Amino acid sequence: MRVWIVFLLCLAGHAMAAPADEEPIVEEPGTEEPVVEETEVGANPVQVEIGEFDEAIDIVEDVVTENACLNYHCKKGKVCEVDESNTPMCVCQDPSTCPPVEGDFEHVCGTDNKTYESSCHFFATKCTLEGTKKGHKLHLDYIGSCKLIEPCLDSELTEFPLRMRDWLKNVLVTLYERDEDNNLLTEKQKLRVKKIYENEKRLQAGDHSLDLLAHDFEKNYNMYIFPVHWQFGQLDQHPVDGYLTHTELAPLRAPLIPMEHCTTRFFEQCDADADKYIALEEWAACFGLKDQDVDKDLII
């Protein structure tokens, strides 16, 4: 349980999903001299930041924009280049230009069961396969080198949501305890978690038996409603449309798979209609919430 809580703390406060394509934003060339910023390549697949745009200041009429790629954003696996007319465009990154890896901990495993040196190498390779059947099926599977993942038995699959629910609840309580500057939780979220935190019947974090977790869920059911909604909202970011895609699930599932071998099967089961999208209602059902307790207003 402690490992699970530390893991999600690293994701809290950020959109925990791998980002979708961004609409390019191009500054009009002219008499402006913007401050040049380095474009980061090979960013972590689940922590990509979008920079703010600085307004350029007119200095001399004859000055021409030097870097047309400034503030021109490309999705992971692509980098910005300019053509002969200094027009920026996104092109696939050469994997050889990815930053050198510092150790095996940077390795990632693709759904092709191939180990890539880093997420940068993976997405650069995936970009070169765009438009092909292989490229369409290739996704980041999990963090770490590829290894044998034991099959998830039916009995084990029923146990997964018991631990996951308890984990989400205790992660939120931990965030609440550490949130001094409102950087981890919003005020509305803190009000929801405060009720859980102050409830004397709350099951404290620990390595509890499955029987105890099942009993607590039945006895203190209301404590689990908001954590399940909160996690959905954290993942539904690219775009915010009420559905989770494979890409949006990546920030949660990729680090979990090496620790919980039922992760992949669990999320596949959540997609009840097999349309490749997990709606809030499907997500809530996976965690055992009742239909009448699914509330989009709890995605705050």
PDB file of C-alpha atoms in Angstrom, residues 7-152:
ATOM      1  CA  PHE A   7       3.371   6.359  -6.829  1.00  0.00           C
ATOM      2  CA  LEU A   8       0.171   8.383  -7.146  1.00  0.00           C
ATOM      3  CA  LEU A   9       1.603  11.253  -5.119  1.00  0.00           C
ATOM      4  CA  CYS A  10       4.032  11.698  -8.007  1.00  0.00           C
ATOM      5  CA  LEU A  11       1.096  12.038 -10.405  1.00  0.00           C
ATOM      6  CA  ALA A  12      -1.217  14.195  -8.270  1.00  0.00           C
ATOM      7  CA  GLY A  13      -1.825  17.749  -9.329  1.00  0.00           C
ATOM      8  CA  HIS A  14      -0.954  17.014 -12.942  1.00  0.00           C
ATOM      9  CA  ALA A  15      -3.001  15.651 -15.797  1.00  0.00           C
ATOM     10  CA  MET A  16      -1.875  12.009 -15.363  1.00  0.00           C
ATOM     11  CA  ALA A  17      -2.277  11.042 -18.901  1.00  0.00           C
ATOM     12  CA  ALA A  18      -0.070  11.085 -21.907  1.00  0.00           C
ATOM     13  CA  PRO A  19      -1.064  14.158 -23.888  1.00  0.00           C
ATOM     14  CA  ALA A  20      -2.893  14.139 -27.170  1.00  0.00           C
ATOM     15  CA  ASP A  21      -1.899  16.154 -30.214  1.00  0.00           C
ATOM     16  CA  GLU A  22      -1.703  19.875 -29.596  1.00  0.00           C
ATOM     17  CA  GLU A  23      -2.929  22.429 -32.108  1.00  0.00           C
ATOM     18  CA  PRO A  24       0.183  24.295 -33.307  1.00  0.00           C
ATOM     19  CA  ILE A  25       0.441  27.937 -32.333  1.00  0.00           C
ATOM     20  CA  VAL A  26       2.525  30.021 -34.678  1.00  0.00           C
ATOM     21  CA  GLU A  27       3.712  33.537 -33.984  1.00  0.00           C
ATOM     22  CA  GLU A  28       3.424  35.960 -36.860  1.00  0.00           C
ATOM     23  CA  PRO A  29       6.929  36.699 -38.265  1.00  0.00           C
ATOM     24  CA  GLY A  30       7.755  40.349 -38.224  1.00  0.00           C
ATOM     25  CA  THR A  31       9.554  42.889 -36.097  1.00  0.00           C
ATOM     26  CA  GLU A  32       9.648  40.915 -32.908  1.00  0.00           C
ATOM     27  CA  GLU A  33      12.538  39.328 -31.080  1.00  0.00           C
ATOM     28  CA  PRO A  34      11.155  36.740 -28.657  1.00  0.00           C
ATOM     29  CA  VAL A  35      13.162  35.203 -25.877  1.00  0.00           C
ATOM     30  CA  VAL A  36      14.379  31.839 -27.193  1.00  0.00           C
ATOM     31  CA  GLU A  37      13.383  28.836 -25.108  1.00  0.00           C
ATOM     32  CA  GLU A  38      14.791  25.363 -25.529  1.00  0.00           C
ATOM     33  CA  THR A  39      12.249  22.815 -26.753  1.00  0.00           C
ATOM     34  CA  GLU A  40      12.436  19.784 -24.483  1.00  0.00           C
ATOM     35  CA  VAL A  41      12.616  16.455 -26.263  1.00  0.00           C
ATOM     36  CA  GLY A  42      12.156  13.013 -24.817  1.00  0.00           C
ATOM     37  CA  ALA A  43       9.941  14.200 -21.977  1.00  0.00           C
ATOM     38  CA  ASN A  44       8.451  11.660 -19.618  1.00  0.00           C
ATOM     39  CA  PRO A  45       5.313  10.194 -21.306  1.00  0.00           C
ATOM     40  CA  VAL A  46       3.110  11.079 -18.405  1.00  0.00           C
ATOM     41  CA  GLN A  47       4.521  14.442 -17.440  1.00  0.00           C
ATOM     42  CA  VAL A  48       4.585  16.783 -20.396  1.00  0.00           C
ATOM     43  CA  GLU A  49       4.208  20.488 -19.602  1.00  0.00           C
ATOM     44  CA  ILE A  50       2.877  23.103 -21.972  1.00  0.00           C
ATOM     45  CA  GLY A  51       4.731  26.396 -21.614  1.00  0.00           C
ATOM     46  CA  GLU A  52       3.145  29.827 -21.456  1.00  0.00           C
ATOM     47  CA  PHE A  53       3.480  32.271 -24.290  1.00  0.00           C
ATOM     48  CA  ASP A  54       5.345  35.514 -23.739  1.00  0.00           C
ATOM     49  CA  GLU A  55       4.288  38.596 -25.612  1.00  0.00           C
ATOM     50  CA  ALA A  56       7.099  39.866 -27.789  1.00  0.00           C
ATOM     51  CA  ILE A  57       8.113  43.524 -27.565  1.00  0.00           C
ATOM     52  CA  ASP A  58       8.682  45.632 -30.654  1.00  0.00           C
ATOM     53  CA  ILE A  59      12.295  46.824 -30.735  1.00  0.00           C
ATOM     54  CA  VAL A  60      13.513  47.580 -34.271  1.00  0.00           C
ATOM     55  CA  GLU A  61      11.458  47.330 -37.432  1.00  0.00           C
ATOM     56  CA  ASP A  62      14.227  45.509 -39.331  1.00  0.00           C
ATOM     57  CA  VAL A  63      14.571  42.680 -36.779  1.00  0.00           C
ATOM     58  CA  VAL A  64      13.267  39.323 -38.053  1.00  0.00           C
ATOM     59  CA  THR A  65      12.082  36.444 -35.881  1.00  0.00           C
ATOM     60  CA  GLU A  66      15.090  34.143 -35.517  1.00  0.00           C
ATOM     61  CA  ASN A  67      13.360  31.046 -34.176  1.00  0.00           C
ATOM     62  CA  ALA A  68      10.095  30.219 -35.929  1.00  0.00           C
ATOM     63  CA  CYS A  69       9.745  27.113 -33.754  1.00  0.00           C
ATOM     64  CA  LEU A  70       9.418  29.204 -30.622  1.00  0.00           C
ATOM     65  CA  ASN A  71       6.105  28.276 -28.947  1.00  0.00           C
ATOM     66  CA  TYR A  72       5.318  25.860 -31.786  1.00  0.00           C
ATOM     67  CA  HIS A  73       4.424  22.643 -30.026  1.00  0.00           C
ATOM     68  CA  CYS A  74       4.630  19.140 -31.420  1.00  0.00           C
ATOM     69  CA  LYS A  75       3.319  15.947 -29.894  1.00  0.00           C
ATOM     70  CA  LYS A  76       5.685  13.444 -28.331  1.00  0.00           C
ATOM     71  CA  GLY A  77       7.889  11.754 -30.894  1.00  0.00           C
ATOM     72  CA  LYS A  78       8.040  14.826 -33.116  1.00  0.00           C
ATOM     73  CA  VAL A  79      10.212  17.940 -33.159  1.00  0.00           C
ATOM     74  CA  CYS A  80       9.837  21.303 -34.825  1.00  0.00           C
ATOM     75  CA  GLU A  81      11.807  22.192 -37.937  1.00  0.00           C
ATOM     76  CA  VAL A  82      11.486  25.054 -40.425  1.00  0.00           C
ATOM     77  CA  ASP A  83      11.313  24.864 -44.200  1.00  0.00           C
ATOM     78  CA  GLU A  84      13.010  27.169 -46.690  1.00  0.00           C
ATOM     79  CA  SER A  85      10.474  29.907 -46.026  1.00  0.00           C
ATOM     80  CA  ASN A  86      11.082  29.686 -42.273  1.00  0.00           C
ATOM     81  CA  THR A  87       7.686  28.055 -41.730  1.00  0.00           C
ATOM     82  CA  PRO A  88       7.663  25.693 -38.727  1.00  0.00           C
ATOM     83  CA  MET A  89       6.451  22.120 -39.053  1.00  0.00           C
ATOM     84  CA  CYS A  90       6.467  18.972 -36.931  1.00  0.00           C
ATOM     85  CA  VAL A  91       8.584  16.055 -38.136  1.00  0.00           C
ATOM     86  CA  CYS A  92       9.398  12.703 -36.588  1.00  0.00           C
ATOM     87  CA  GLN A  93      12.320  12.854 -34.206  1.00  0.00           C
ATOM     88  CA  ASP A  94      15.345  10.708 -34.980  1.00  0.00           C
ATOM     89  CA  PRO A  95      15.668   8.255 -32.029  1.00  0.00           C
ATOM     90  CA  SER A  96      19.436   8.806 -32.118  1.00  0.00           C
ATOM     91  CA  THR A  97      18.872  12.429 -31.024  1.00  0.00           C
ATOM     92  CA  CYS A  98      17.156  11.380 -27.784  1.00  0.00           C
ATOM     93  CA  PRO A  99      19.091  12.234 -24.609  1.00  0.00           C
ATOM     94  CA  PRO A 100      21.387   9.413 -23.478  1.00  0.00           C
ATOM     95  CA  VAL A 101      19.848   7.207 -20.804  1.00  0.00           C
ATOM     96  CA  GLU A 102      21.365   7.117 -17.337  1.00  0.00           C
ATOM     97  CA  GLY A 103      20.272   3.613 -16.431  1.00  0.00           C
ATOM     98  CA  ASP A 104      17.873   0.731 -16.914  1.00  0.00           C
ATOM     99  CA  PHE A 105      15.239   2.574 -14.888  1.00  0.00           C
ATOM    100  CA  GLU A 106      14.527   4.725 -17.962  1.00  0.00           C
ATOM    101  CA  HIS A 107      13.576   1.718 -20.072  1.00  0.00           C
ATOM    102  CA  VAL A 108       9.966   1.289 -21.185  1.00  0.00           C
ATOM    103  CA  CYS A 109       8.131  -1.662 -22.667  1.00  0.00           C
ATOM    104  CA  GLY A 110       5.918  -1.305 -25.737  1.00  0.00           C
ATOM    105  CA  THR A 111       2.852  -3.347 -26.566  1.00  0.00           C
ATOM    106  CA  ASP A 112       5.061  -5.031 -29.174  1.00  0.00           C
ATOM    107  CA  ASN A 113       6.881  -6.615 -26.197  1.00  0.00           C
ATOM    108  CA  LYS A 114      10.034  -4.711 -27.120  1.00  0.00           C
ATOM    109  CA  THR A 115      12.157  -2.804 -24.622  1.00  0.00           C
ATOM    110  CA  TYR A 116      13.008   0.782 -25.615  1.00  0.00           C
ATOM    111  CA  GLU A 117      15.870   2.720 -24.056  1.00  0.00           C
ATOM    112  CA  SER A 118      13.546   5.530 -22.933  1.00  0.00           C
ATOM    113  CA  SER A 119      10.132   7.007 -23.569  1.00  0.00           C
ATOM    114  CA  CYS A 120      11.788   9.393 -26.037  1.00  0.00           C
ATOM    115  CA  HIS A 121      13.108   6.474 -28.083  1.00  0.00           C
ATOM    116  CA  PHE A 122       9.707   4.797 -27.942  1.00  0.00           C
ATOM    117  CA  PHE A 123       7.664   7.763 -29.171  1.00  0.00           C
ATOM    118  CA  ALA A 124      10.223   8.663 -31.832  1.00  0.00           C
ATOM    119  CA  THR A 125       9.984   5.106 -33.143  1.00  0.00           C
ATOM    120  CA  LYS A 126       6.180   5.138 -32.979  1.00  0.00           C
ATOM    121  CA  CYS A 127       6.141   8.363 -35.008  1.00  0.00           C
ATOM    122  CA  THR A 128       8.009   6.719 -37.878  1.00  0.00           C
ATOM    123  CA  LEU A 129       5.240   4.084 -38.002  1.00  0.00           C
ATOM    124  CA  GLU A 130       2.360   6.581 -38.266  1.00  0.00           C
ATOM    125  CA  GLY A 131      -0.201   5.552 -40.854  1.00  0.00           C
ATOM    126  CA  THR A 132       0.697   1.879 -40.634  1.00  0.00           C
ATOM    127  CA  LYS A 133      -1.187  -0.953 -38.959  1.00  0.00           C
ATOM    128  CA  LYS A 134       1.773  -1.631 -36.692  1.00  0.00           C
ATOM    129  CA  GLY A 135       1.990   2.003 -35.642  1.00  0.00           C
ATOM    130  CA  HIS A 136      -1.747   2.132 -34.859  1.00  0.00           C
ATOM    131  CA  LYS A 137      -1.448  -0.831 -32.510  1.00  0.00           C
ATOM    132  CA  LEU A 138       1.782   0.246 -30.842  1.00  0.00           C
ATOM    133  CA  HIS A 139       1.384   1.855 -27.419  1.00  0.00           C
ATOM    134  CA  LEU A 140       3.468   2.330 -24.312  1.00  0.00           C
ATOM    135  CA  ASP A 141       2.626  -0.727 -22.202  1.00  0.00           C
ATOM    136  CA  TYR A 142       4.462  -0.150 -18.943  1.00  0.00           C
ATOM    137  CA  ILE A 143       7.459   1.480 -17.305  1.00  0.00           C
ATOM    138  CA  GLY A 144      10.556  -0.699 -17.167  1.00  0.00           C
ATOM    139  CA  SER A 145      12.144  -3.359 -19.331  1.00  0.00           C
ATOM    140  CA  CYS A 146       9.826  -5.961 -20.833  1.00  0.00           C
ATOM    141  CA  LYS A 147       9.409  -9.014 -18.653  1.00  0.00           C
ATOM    142  CA  LEU A 148       7.052 -11.913 -18.177  1.00  0.00           C
ATOM    143  CA  ILE A 149       3.750 -10.667 -16.737  1.00  0.00           C
ATOM    144  CA  GLU A 150       1.887 -13.531 -15.112  1.00  0.00           C
ATOM    145  CA  PRO A 151      -1.654 -14.126 -16.451  1.00  0.00           C
ATOM    146  CA  CYS A 152      -4.404 -12.584 -14.310  1.00  0.00           C
TER     147      CYS A 152
END
